[in-house]
Every structure is written in structure tokens, then in C-alpha cells.
Amino acid sequence: MADLRVLSTSEWAGAVADELAARLAARVAGRLVLPTGDTPAPLYAEIVARANGGSLSLAETELILLDEYVGLEPGDPARCDAQLRAELVDRLPTPRPRFRAIPVDTLTPEVAAAAHDATAAAGIDIALVGLGRNGHVGFNEPGSTADSPTRVVELTDESIAAAVGYGAHGRPTHGITLGLSRLLQASEIWLLVTGAHKAEVLRTALEGPETPVCPASYLRRHPRLVVWADELAAL
Ligand code: PGA
């Protein structure tokens, strides 16, 4: 059973940050998987504000990127590493956390995926993930299962459109994602879901059958799945 936490939209980021701050203070959140996208943006703004105000510190953490496009130049605005740096890592006070991007610029995609999987295999305390309207988790697109490894994937039109929406210089066709099997090995999974446009897929993920049609449905297998939903998504 997922631990479903429903917050008002205005309180959502603060509530997630409160819980993260408690884990950090207890030193049980040293290695975090982090997503990019619209959903976590207010959470990252909240973390940055708290870190610069001294009430939360990520200095001793390792931040592991959830997924990345293949074929975009370094610094491309749609690159997931560029987004996470711009919204979080580069805005934190020093000393900054160790940021583990996916090494797509120096390695072939397959080798970069294997290297990143090895990084994550060293241990994940909390995997924070978003939820796609098609039920994807990272780039574990429909068709993915609980056994899906970290790998190079062909992107769906939705994920390509997201890259274009973030101003990609080019049209990526592939990505690399931590696999559901790797994410399910985290000590905890936090599923971040906000907005009315996510209500239907959230209900399917939590109440429908476990199915590759909705890869997020497999997250329910995890004994410590916390769903952080705002009131619009939880309807
Ligand atoms: P979003 O994306 O946070 O931009 O809605 C979530 C996802 O597609 O995984």
C-alpha cells in the first residue's frame, strides 16, 4: 500500500521539503535520485531557499540524475543535467553536493547507461520520481516492467515533445533512464504528482492493475512508496 500524502497545492513543496530536511538531518538521505520536469521545480526552489537560509543542507549528499536525453549537446536547455544544475545544484551554497549526471558526452549511450547504473547500484536512499501522463517513470515508457534495467530507450512522442518544449536544439529520439528494477531497489521511492492533468494517471497507477501499460503501477511493489500529491492530482 502506498503512503498517500495529499497537500494543498500551495503547501506541497514545503511538505516534501520538510520530510526531506528531516531525513537529511537524520543522515538517512545521503544518496538521492532526482528527476527533472515541471513537477519538481517548486520543490527545488524550496530546497534552494532553505539551503541558502541554513535550515537544510545537501552538502554531504550525492545527487543521481534519473534520466537524460541522448544526442543533445552539453548545456542544451532541454538536457536533464542542465535543468537540474540550473534549478538546484548551481544555486546551492558551497560546499555543493556531488552531482552524478549521466555521462552521455564522453561515452557511447550503452556504456553511459551501464556506468550510470553502476553509480545507482552503490545505493539509493530515496528515489524521487515524477509521473508522466502516459504512466512513465523517468524514461521507463509504457511497455516497461518491474524488471526493466537501466538502459537506452526510444522516446515516446510525449517525451520528445517535452524536450522541444524545453527548447531543445534538435529533436532527440533516444534517452537513458534508470530502470524500474534499479529504482525499486531504493530504500524509499517518493512519487511526486501535481496538477489536475495528472489525476487520471495517478488513479490508474495506484488503483489499476499492475501493467506495462502504466509502468508507474509497478512502484506499488515497493514497501516504502510515498506518493506526494497535491489536491488537484489526488482528486
Ligand atoms: P512533468 O513530467 O513533471 O514535467 O509533468 C513528469 C514526467 O513526465 O515524468
Short mmCIF file of N, CA, C and O and ligand atoms in Angstrom, two decimals, residues 36-40 66-67 129-134 136-138 158-159 166 192 194 197-198, ligand 1:
data_model
loop_
_atom_site.label_atom_id
_atom_site.label_comp_id
_atom_site.label_asym_id
_atom_site.label_seq_id
_atom_site.Cartn_x
_atom_site.Cartn_y
_atom_site.Cartn_z
N THR A 36 13.77 15.62 -13.32
CA THR A 36 13.59 16.99 -13.80
C THR A 36 12.16 17.10 -14.33
O THR A 36 11.41 16.12 -14.33
N GLY A 37 11.78 18.29 -14.74
CA GLY A 37 10.42 18.48 -15.25
C GLY A 37 9.71 19.58 -14.47
O GLY A 37 10.28 20.20 -13.58
N ASP A 38 8.44 19.76 -14.82
CA ASP A 38 7.66 20.82 -14.18
C ASP A 38 7.35 20.50 -12.72
O ASP A 38 7.32 21.37 -11.86
N THR A 39 7.08 19.21 -12.45
CA THR A 39 6.62 18.84 -11.10
C THR A 39 7.61 19.22 -10.00
O THR A 39 7.22 19.84 -9.01
N PRO A 40 8.88 18.83 -10.13
CA PRO A 40 9.79 19.09 -9.01
C PRO A 40 10.27 20.54 -8.92
O PRO A 40 10.90 20.90 -7.91
N LEU A 66 17.99 11.03 -12.70
CA LEU A 66 17.08 9.93 -13.06
C LEU A 66 17.20 9.52 -14.52
O LEU A 66 17.21 8.34 -14.85
N ASP A 67 17.26 10.52 -15.40
CA ASP A 67 17.27 10.18 -16.83
C ASP A 67 17.88 11.33 -17.63
O ASP A 67 18.13 12.41 -17.10
N VAL A 129 10.78 10.56 -8.03
CA VAL A 129 10.43 10.41 -9.44
C VAL A 129 9.12 11.15 -9.73
O VAL A 129 8.28 11.31 -8.85
N GLY A 130 8.98 11.57 -10.97
CA GLY A 130 7.74 12.18 -11.41
C GLY A 130 6.86 11.13 -12.10
O GLY A 130 7.25 9.96 -12.23
N LEU A 131 5.71 11.55 -12.54
CA LEU A 131 4.76 10.66 -13.20
C LEU A 131 4.35 11.28 -14.52
O LEU A 131 3.81 12.38 -14.55
N GLY A 132 4.60 10.56 -15.61
CA GLY A 132 4.18 11.05 -16.92
C GLY A 132 2.70 10.83 -17.12
O GLY A 132 2.10 9.93 -16.53
N ARG A 133 2.11 11.62 -17.99
CA ARG A 133 0.67 11.43 -18.25
C ARG A 133 0.40 10.09 -18.89
O ARG A 133 -0.72 9.59 -18.86
N ASN A 134 1.43 9.49 -19.48
CA ASN A 134 1.27 8.15 -20.06
C ASN A 134 1.69 7.06 -19.08
O ASN A 134 1.82 5.90 -19.46
N HIS A 136 4.59 6.93 -17.48
CA HIS A 136 6.02 6.63 -17.43
C HIS A 136 6.66 7.14 -16.14
O HIS A 136 6.16 8.05 -15.49
N VAL A 137 7.79 6.51 -15.83
CA VAL A 137 8.61 6.90 -14.68
C VAL A 137 10.02 7.08 -15.21
O VAL A 137 10.63 6.11 -15.69
N GLY A 138 10.54 8.28 -15.16
CA GLY A 138 11.76 8.56 -15.92
C GLY A 138 11.42 8.31 -17.38
O GLY A 138 10.34 8.67 -17.85
N GLU A 158 5.54 11.93 -26.55
CA GLU A 158 5.34 12.83 -25.40
C GLU A 158 6.68 13.31 -24.84
O GLU A 158 6.85 14.49 -24.52
N SER A 159 7.63 12.41 -24.73
CA SER A 159 8.92 12.79 -24.17
C SER A 159 9.72 13.64 -25.16
O SER A 159 10.47 14.53 -24.75
N TYR A 166 11.16 22.36 -23.83
CA TYR A 166 12.22 22.96 -23.02
C TYR A 166 13.29 23.64 -23.88
O TYR A 166 14.33 24.04 -23.38
N LEU A 192 6.24 12.05 -7.05
CA LEU A 192 5.80 13.45 -6.99
C LEU A 192 4.76 13.69 -8.07
O LEU A 192 5.05 13.49 -9.26
N THR A 194 1.63 16.45 -9.24
CA THR A 194 0.81 17.64 -9.02
C THR A 194 0.01 17.99 -10.28
O THR A 194 0.44 17.70 -11.39
N HIS A 197 -4.11 17.62 -14.44
CA HIS A 197 -3.83 16.82 -15.63
C HIS A 197 -3.17 15.48 -15.28
O HIS A 197 -3.02 14.63 -16.16
N LYS A 198 -2.80 15.29 -14.02
CA LYS A 198 -2.20 14.02 -13.60
C LYS A 198 -3.19 13.15 -12.81
O LYS A 198 -2.84 12.05 -12.39
P1 PGA B 1 6.41 16.82 -15.53
O1 PGA B 1 6.92 15.45 -16.13
O2 PGA B 1 6.93 16.87 -14.14
O3 PGA B 1 7.06 17.84 -16.40
O4 PGA B 1 4.93 16.81 -15.58
C1 PGA B 1 6.79 14.30 -15.38
C2 PGA B 1 7.20 13.16 -16.25
O5 PGA B 1 6.87 13.18 -17.45
O6 PGA B 1 7.85 12.24 -15.74
#
